[in-house]
Backbone as JSON Lines, residues from 0, in Angstrom:
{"i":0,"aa":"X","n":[108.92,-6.01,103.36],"ca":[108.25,-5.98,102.08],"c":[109.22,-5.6,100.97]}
{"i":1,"aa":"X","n":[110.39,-4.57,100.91],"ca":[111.39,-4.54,100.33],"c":[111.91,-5.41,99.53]}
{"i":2,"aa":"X","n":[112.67,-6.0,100.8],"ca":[113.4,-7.47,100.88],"c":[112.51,-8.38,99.36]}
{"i":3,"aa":"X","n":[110.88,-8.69,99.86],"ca":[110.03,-9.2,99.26],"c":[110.19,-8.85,97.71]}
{"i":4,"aa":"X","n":[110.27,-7.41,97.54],"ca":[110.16,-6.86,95.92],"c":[111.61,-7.07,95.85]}
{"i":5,"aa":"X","n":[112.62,-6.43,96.58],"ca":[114.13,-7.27,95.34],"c":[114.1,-9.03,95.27]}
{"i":6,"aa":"X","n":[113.79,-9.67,95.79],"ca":[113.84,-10.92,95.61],"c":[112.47,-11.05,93.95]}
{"i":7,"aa":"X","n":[111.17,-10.32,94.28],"ca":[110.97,-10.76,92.62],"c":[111.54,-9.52,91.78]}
{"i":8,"aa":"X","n":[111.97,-8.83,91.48],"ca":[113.35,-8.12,91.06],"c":[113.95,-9.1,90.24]}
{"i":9,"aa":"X","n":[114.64,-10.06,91.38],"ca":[115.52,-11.12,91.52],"c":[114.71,-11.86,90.15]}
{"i":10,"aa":"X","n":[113.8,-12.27,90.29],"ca":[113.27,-13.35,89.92],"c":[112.98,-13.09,88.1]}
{"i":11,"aa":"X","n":[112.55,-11.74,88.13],"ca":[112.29,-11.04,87.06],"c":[113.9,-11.48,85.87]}
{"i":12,"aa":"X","n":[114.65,-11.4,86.43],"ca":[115.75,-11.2,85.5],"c":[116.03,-12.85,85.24]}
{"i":13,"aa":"X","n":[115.47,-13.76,85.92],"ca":[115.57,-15.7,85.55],"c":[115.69,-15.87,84.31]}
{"i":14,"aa":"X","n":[116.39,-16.39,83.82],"ca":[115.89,-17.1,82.46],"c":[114.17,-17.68,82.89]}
{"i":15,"aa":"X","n":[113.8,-17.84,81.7],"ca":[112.31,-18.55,81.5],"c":[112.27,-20.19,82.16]}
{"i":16,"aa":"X","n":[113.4,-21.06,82.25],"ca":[113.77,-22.27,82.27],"c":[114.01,-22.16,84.36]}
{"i":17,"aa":"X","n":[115.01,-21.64,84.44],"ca":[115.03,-21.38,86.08],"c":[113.56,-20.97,86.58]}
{"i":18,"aa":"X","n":[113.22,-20.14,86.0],"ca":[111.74,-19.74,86.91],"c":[110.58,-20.37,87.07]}
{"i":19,"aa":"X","n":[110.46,-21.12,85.86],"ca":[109.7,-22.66,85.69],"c":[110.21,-23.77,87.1]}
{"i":20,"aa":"X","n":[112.08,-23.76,86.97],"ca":[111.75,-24.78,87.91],"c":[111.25,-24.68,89.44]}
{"i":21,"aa":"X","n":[111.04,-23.5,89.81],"ca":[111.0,-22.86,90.92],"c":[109.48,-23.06,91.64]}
{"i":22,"aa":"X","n":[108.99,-23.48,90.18],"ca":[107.08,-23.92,90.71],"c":[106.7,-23.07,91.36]}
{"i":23,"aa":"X","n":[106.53,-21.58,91.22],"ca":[106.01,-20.77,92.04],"c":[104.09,-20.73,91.84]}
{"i":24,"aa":"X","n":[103.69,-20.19,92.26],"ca":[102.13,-19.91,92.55],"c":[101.91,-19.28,90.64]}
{"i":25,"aa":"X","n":[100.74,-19.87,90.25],"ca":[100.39,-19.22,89.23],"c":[100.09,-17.9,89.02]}
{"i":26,"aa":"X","n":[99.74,-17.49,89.88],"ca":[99.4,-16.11,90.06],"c":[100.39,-15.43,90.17]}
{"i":27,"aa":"X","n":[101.74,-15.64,90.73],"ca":[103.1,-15.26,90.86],"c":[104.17,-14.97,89.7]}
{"i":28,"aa":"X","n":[103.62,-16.18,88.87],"ca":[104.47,-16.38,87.51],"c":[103.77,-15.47,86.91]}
{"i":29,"aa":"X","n":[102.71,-15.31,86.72],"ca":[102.0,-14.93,85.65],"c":[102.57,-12.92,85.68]}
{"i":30,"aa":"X","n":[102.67,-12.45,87.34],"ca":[102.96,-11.59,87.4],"c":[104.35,-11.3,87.35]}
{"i":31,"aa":"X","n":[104.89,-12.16,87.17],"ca":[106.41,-11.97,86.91],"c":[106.38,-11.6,85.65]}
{"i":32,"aa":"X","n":[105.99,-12.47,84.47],"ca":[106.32,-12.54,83.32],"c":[105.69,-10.95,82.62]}
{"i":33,"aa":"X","n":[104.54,-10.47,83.11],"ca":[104.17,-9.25,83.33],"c":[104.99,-7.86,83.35]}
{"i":34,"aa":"X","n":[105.91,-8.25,84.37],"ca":[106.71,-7.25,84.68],"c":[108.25,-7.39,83.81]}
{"i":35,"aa":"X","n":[108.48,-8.34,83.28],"ca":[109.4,-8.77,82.46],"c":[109.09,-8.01,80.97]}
{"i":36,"aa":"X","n":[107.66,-7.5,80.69],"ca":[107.72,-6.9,79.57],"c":[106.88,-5.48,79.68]}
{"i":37,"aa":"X","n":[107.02,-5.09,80.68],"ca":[107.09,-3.61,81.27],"c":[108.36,-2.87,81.06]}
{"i":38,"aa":"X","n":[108.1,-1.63,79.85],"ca":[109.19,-0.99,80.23],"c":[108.77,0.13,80.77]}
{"i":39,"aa":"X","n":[108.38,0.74,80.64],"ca":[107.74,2.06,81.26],"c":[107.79,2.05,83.03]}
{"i":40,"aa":"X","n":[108.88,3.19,83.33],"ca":[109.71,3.51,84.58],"c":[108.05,3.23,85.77]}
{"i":41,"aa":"X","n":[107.48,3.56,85.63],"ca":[106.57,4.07,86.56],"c":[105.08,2.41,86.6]}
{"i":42,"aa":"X","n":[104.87,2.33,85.26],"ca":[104.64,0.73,84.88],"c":[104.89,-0.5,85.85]}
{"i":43,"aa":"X","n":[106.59,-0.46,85.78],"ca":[107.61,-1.78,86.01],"c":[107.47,-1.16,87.69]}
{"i":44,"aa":"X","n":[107.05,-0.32,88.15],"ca":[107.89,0.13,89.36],"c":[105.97,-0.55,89.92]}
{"i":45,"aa":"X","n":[104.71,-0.25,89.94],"ca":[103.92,-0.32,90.46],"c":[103.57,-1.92,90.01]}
{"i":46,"aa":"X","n":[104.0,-2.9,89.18],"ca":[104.13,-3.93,88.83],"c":[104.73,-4.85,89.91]}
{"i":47,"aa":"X","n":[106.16,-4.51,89.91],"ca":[106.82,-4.93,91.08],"c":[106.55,-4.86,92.68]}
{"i":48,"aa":"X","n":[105.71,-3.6,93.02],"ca":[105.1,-4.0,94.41],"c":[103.94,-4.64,94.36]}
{"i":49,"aa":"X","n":[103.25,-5.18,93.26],"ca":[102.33,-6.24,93.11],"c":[103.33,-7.45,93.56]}
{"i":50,"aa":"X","n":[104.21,-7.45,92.72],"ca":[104.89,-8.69,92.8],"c":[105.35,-9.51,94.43]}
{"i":51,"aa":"X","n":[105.77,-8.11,94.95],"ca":[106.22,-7.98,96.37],"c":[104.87,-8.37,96.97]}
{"i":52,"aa":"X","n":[103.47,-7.75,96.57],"ca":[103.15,-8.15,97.98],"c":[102.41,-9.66,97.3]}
{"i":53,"aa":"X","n":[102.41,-10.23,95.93],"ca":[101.98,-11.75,96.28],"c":[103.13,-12.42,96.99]}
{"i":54,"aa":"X","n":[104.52,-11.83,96.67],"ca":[105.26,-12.42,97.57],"c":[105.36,-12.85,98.93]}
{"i":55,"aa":"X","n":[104.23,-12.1,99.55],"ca":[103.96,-12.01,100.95],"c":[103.12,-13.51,101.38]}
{"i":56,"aa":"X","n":[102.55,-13.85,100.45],"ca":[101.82,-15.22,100.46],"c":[102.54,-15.84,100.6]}
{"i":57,"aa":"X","n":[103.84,-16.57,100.11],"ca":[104.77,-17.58,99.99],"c":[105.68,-17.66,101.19]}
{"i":58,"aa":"X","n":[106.74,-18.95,101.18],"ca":[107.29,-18.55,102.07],"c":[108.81,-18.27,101.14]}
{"i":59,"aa":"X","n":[109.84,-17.33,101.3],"ca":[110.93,-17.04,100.6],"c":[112.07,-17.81,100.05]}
{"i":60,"aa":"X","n":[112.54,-18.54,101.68],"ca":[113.58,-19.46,101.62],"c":[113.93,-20.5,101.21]}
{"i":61,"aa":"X","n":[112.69,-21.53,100.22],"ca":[113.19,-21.63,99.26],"c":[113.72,-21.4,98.16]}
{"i":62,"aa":"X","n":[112.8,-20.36,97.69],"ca":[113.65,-19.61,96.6],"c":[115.39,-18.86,96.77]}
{"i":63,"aa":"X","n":[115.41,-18.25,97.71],"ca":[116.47,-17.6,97.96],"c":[117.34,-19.09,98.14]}
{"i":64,"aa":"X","n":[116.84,-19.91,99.23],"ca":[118.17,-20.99,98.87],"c":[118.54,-21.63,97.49]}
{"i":65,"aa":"X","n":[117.59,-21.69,96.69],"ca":[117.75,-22.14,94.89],"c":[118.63,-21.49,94.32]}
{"i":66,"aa":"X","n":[118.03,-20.0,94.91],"ca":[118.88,-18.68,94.26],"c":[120.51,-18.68,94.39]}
{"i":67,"aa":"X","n":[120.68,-18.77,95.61],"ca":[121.94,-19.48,96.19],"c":[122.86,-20.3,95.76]}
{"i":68,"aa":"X","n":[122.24,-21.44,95.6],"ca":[122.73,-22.59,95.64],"c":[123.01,-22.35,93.46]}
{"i":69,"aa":"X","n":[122.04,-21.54,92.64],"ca":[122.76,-21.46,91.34],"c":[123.98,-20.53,90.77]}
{"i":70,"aa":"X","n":[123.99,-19.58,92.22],"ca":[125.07,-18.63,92.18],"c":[126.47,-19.64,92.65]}
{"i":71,"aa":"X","n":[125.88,-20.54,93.43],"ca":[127.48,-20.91,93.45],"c":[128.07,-22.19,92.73]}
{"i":72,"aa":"X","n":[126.95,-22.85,91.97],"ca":[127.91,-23.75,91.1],"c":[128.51,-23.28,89.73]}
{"i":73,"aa":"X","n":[128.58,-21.9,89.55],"ca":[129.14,-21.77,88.2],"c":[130.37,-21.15,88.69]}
{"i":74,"aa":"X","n":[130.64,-20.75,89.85],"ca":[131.86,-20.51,90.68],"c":[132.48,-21.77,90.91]}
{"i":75,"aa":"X","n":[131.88,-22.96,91.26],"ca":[132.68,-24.21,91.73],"c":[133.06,-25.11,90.17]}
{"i":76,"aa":"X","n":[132.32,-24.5,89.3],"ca":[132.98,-24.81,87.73],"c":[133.47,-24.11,87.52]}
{"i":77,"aa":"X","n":[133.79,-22.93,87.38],"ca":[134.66,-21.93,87.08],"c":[136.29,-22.47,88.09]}
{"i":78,"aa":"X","n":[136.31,-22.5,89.2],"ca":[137.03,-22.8,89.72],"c":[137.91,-24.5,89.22]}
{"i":79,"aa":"X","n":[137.14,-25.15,89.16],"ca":[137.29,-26.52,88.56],"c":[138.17,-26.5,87.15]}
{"i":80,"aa":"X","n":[137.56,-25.67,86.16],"ca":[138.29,-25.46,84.74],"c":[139.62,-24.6,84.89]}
{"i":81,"aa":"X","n":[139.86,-23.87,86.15],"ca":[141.31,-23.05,86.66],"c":[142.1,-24.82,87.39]}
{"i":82,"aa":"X","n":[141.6,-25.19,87.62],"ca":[142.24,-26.07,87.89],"c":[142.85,-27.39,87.02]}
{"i":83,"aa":"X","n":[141.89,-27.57,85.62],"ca":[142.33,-28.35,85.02],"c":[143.65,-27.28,84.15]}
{"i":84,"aa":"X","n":[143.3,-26.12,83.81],"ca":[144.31,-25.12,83.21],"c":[145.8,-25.08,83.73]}
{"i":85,"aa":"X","n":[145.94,-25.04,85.0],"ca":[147.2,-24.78,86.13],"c":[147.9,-26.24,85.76]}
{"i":86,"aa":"X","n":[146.9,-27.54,85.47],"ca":[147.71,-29.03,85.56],"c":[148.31,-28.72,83.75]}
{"i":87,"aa":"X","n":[147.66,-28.29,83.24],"ca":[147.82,-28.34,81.6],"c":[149.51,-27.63,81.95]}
{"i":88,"aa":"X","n":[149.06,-26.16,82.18],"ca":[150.59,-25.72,82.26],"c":[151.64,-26.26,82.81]}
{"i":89,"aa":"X","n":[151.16,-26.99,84.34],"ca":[152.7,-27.41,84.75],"c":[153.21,-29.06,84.27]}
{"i":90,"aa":"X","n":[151.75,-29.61,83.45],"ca":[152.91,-30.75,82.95],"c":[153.47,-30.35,81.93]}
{"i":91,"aa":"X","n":[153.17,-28.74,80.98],"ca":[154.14,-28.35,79.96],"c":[155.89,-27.93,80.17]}
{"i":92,"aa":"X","n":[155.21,-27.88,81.76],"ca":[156.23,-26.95,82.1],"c":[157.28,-27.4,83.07]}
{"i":93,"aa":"X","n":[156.62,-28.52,84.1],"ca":[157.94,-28.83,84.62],"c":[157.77,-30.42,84.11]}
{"i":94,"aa":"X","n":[158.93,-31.1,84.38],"ca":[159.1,-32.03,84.16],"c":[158.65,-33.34,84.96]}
{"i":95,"aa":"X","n":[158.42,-33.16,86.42],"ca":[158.0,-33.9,87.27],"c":[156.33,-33.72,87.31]}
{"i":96,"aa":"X","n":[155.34,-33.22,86.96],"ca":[154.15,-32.52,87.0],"c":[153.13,-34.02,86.72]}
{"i":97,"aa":"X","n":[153.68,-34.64,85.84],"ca":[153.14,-35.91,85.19],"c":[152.88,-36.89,86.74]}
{"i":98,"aa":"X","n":[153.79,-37.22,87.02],"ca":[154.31,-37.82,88.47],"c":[153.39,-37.32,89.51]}
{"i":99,"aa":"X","n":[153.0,-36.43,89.76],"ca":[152.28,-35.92,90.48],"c":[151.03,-36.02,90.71]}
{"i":100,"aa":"X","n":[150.55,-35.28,89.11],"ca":[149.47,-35.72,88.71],"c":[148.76,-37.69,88.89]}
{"i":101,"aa":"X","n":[149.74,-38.29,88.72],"ca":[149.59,-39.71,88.81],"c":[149.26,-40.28,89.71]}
{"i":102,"aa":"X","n":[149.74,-39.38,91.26],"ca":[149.75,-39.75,92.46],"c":[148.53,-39.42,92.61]}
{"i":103,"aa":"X","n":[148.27,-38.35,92.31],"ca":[146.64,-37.05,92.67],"c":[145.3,-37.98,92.21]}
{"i":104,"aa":"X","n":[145.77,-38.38,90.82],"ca":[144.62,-39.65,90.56],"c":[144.89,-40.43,89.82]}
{"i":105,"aa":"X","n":[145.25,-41.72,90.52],"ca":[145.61,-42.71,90.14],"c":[144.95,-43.77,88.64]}
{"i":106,"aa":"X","n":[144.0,-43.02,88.79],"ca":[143.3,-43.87,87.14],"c":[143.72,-43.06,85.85]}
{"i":107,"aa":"X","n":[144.9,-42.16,86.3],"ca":[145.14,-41.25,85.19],"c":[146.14,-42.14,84.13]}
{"i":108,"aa":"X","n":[145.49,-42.29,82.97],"ca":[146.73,-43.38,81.77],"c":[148.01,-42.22,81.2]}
{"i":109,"aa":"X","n":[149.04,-42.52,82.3],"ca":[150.04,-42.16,82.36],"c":[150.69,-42.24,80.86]}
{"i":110,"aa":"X","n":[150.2,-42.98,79.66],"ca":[151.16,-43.11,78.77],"c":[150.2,-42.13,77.42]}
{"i":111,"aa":"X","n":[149.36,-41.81,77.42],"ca":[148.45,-41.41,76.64],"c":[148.68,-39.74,77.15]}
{"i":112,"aa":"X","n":[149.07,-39.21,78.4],"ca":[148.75,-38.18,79.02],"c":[150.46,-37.79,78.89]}
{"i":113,"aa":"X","n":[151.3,-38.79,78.82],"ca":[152.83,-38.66,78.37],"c":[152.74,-37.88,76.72]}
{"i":114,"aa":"X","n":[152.11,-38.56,75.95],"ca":[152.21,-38.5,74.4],"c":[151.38,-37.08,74.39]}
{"i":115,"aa":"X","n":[150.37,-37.12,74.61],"ca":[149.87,-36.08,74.41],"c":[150.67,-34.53,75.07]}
{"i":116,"aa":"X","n":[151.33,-34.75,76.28],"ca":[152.51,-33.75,76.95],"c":[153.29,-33.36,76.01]}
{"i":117,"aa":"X","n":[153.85,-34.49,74.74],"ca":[154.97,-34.5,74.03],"c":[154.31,-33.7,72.23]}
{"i":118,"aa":"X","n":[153.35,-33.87,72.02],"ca":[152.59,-33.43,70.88],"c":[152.59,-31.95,71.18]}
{"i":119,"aa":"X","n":[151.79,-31.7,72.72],"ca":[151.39,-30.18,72.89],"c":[152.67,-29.47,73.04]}
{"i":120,"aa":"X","n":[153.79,-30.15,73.46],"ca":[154.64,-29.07,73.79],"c":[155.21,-29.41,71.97]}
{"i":121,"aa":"X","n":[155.54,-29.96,71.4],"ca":[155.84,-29.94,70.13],"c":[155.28,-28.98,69.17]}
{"i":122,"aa":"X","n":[153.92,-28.89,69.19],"ca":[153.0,-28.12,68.45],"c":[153.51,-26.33,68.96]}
{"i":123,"aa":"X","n":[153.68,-26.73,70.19],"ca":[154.23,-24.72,70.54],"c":[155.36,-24.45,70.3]}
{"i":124,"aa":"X","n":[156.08,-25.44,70.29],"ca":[157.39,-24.94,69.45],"c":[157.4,-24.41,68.13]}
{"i":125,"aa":"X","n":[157.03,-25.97,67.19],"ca":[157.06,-25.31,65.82],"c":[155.84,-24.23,65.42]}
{"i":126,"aa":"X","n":[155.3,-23.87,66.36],"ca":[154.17,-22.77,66.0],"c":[152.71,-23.61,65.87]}
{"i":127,"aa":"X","n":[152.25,-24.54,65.72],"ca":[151.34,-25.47,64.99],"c":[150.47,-24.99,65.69]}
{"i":128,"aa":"X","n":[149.38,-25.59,65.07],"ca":[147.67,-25.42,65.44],"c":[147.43,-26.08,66.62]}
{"i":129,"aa":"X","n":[146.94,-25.59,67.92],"ca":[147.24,-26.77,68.96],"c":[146.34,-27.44,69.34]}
{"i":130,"aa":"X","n":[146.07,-28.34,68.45],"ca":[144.91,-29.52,68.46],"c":[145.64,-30.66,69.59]}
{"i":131,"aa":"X","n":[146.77,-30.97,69.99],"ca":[146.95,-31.66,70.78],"c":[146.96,-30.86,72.63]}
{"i":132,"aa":"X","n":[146.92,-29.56,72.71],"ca":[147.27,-28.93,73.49],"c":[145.27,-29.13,74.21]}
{"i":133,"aa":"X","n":[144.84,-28.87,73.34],"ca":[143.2,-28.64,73.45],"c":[142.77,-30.65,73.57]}
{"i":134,"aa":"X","n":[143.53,-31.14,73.3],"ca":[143.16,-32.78,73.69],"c":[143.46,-33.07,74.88]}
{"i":135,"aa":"X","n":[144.72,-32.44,75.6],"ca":[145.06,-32.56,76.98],"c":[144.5,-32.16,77.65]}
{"i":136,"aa":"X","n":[143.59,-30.66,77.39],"ca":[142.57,-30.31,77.94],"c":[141.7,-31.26,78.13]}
{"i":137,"aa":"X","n":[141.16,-31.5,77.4],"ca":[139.91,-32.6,77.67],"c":[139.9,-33.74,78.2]}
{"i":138,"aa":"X","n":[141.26,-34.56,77.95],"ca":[141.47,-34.94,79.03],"c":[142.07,-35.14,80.33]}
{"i":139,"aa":"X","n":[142.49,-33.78,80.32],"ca":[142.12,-33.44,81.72],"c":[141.16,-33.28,82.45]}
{"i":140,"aa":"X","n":[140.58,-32.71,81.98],"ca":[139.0,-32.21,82.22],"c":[138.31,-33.62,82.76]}
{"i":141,"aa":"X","n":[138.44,-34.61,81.47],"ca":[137.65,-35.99,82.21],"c":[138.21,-36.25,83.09]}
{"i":142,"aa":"X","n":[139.32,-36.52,83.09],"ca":[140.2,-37.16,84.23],"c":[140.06,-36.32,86.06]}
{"i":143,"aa":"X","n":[140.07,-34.99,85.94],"ca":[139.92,-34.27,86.77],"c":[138.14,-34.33,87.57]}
{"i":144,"aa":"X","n":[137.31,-34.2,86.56],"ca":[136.18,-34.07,86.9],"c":[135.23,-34.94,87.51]}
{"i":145,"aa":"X","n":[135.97,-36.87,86.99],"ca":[135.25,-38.0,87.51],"c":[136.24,-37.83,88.88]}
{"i":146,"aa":"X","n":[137.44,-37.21,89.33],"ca":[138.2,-37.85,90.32],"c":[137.28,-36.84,91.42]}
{"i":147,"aa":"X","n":[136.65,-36.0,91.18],"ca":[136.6,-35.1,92.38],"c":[135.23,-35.65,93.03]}
């Protein structure tokens, strides 16, 4: 039953938009949103083992797998944007990086991704605003994001 109340705990802290998609029991939502504007220690606390035990009606594992499954795509984007970052630096930085990149994904327009190499590292020299540095980004980003 625990288990039951941190999971709507869990649920309590959703944005309004996630908890919608979750289609839970009306009676469920209704007591969520309840406890979402409980502040009073003793309130929120006898609120929540309501919550727990409609929880007992349902079955969990979908939710917890939803729950899951939104914890880890902002890690597999997070991870994704370290990766377009690491290509930004090493075609600034080494000279062969371009070449590489070319091999890694082949629909990459080698001459557009040249010029733009040659702008961004230009712009950090003379100090400039790095509007070309932030274009390589992006396309990297496209380029990286349709290849995966």
């Amino acid at each position: 039953m625990l288990a039951l109340q941190d999971l709507g705990e869990t649920l309590t802290e959703l944005k309004p938009e996630r908890l919608a998609a979750l289609a839970l029991p009306e009676r469920l939502a209704e007591a969520i949103a309840t406890a979402r504007k409980l502040t009073r220690h003793e309130a929120r606390r006898r609120q929540m083992q309501f919550v727990g035990r409609l929880m007992r009606d349902i079955d969990p594992a979908p939710i917890e797998a939803q729950l899951a499954n939104w914890s880890v795509a902002p890690n597999a984007e997070k991870a994704r944007i370290a990766d377009v970052e690491r290509w930004r630096k090493r075609l600034l930085e080494e000279p062969d990086a371009l070449d590489q990149l070319c091999v890694q994904s082949p629909r990459a327009d080698r001459s557009r991704l040249a010029a733009l190499v040659a702008r961004a590292a230009d712009e950090r020299s003379h100090g400039s605003p790095p509007h070309a540095y932030r274009e390589l980004f992006r396309e990297l980003n496209s380029l990286l994001s349709t290849a995966a």
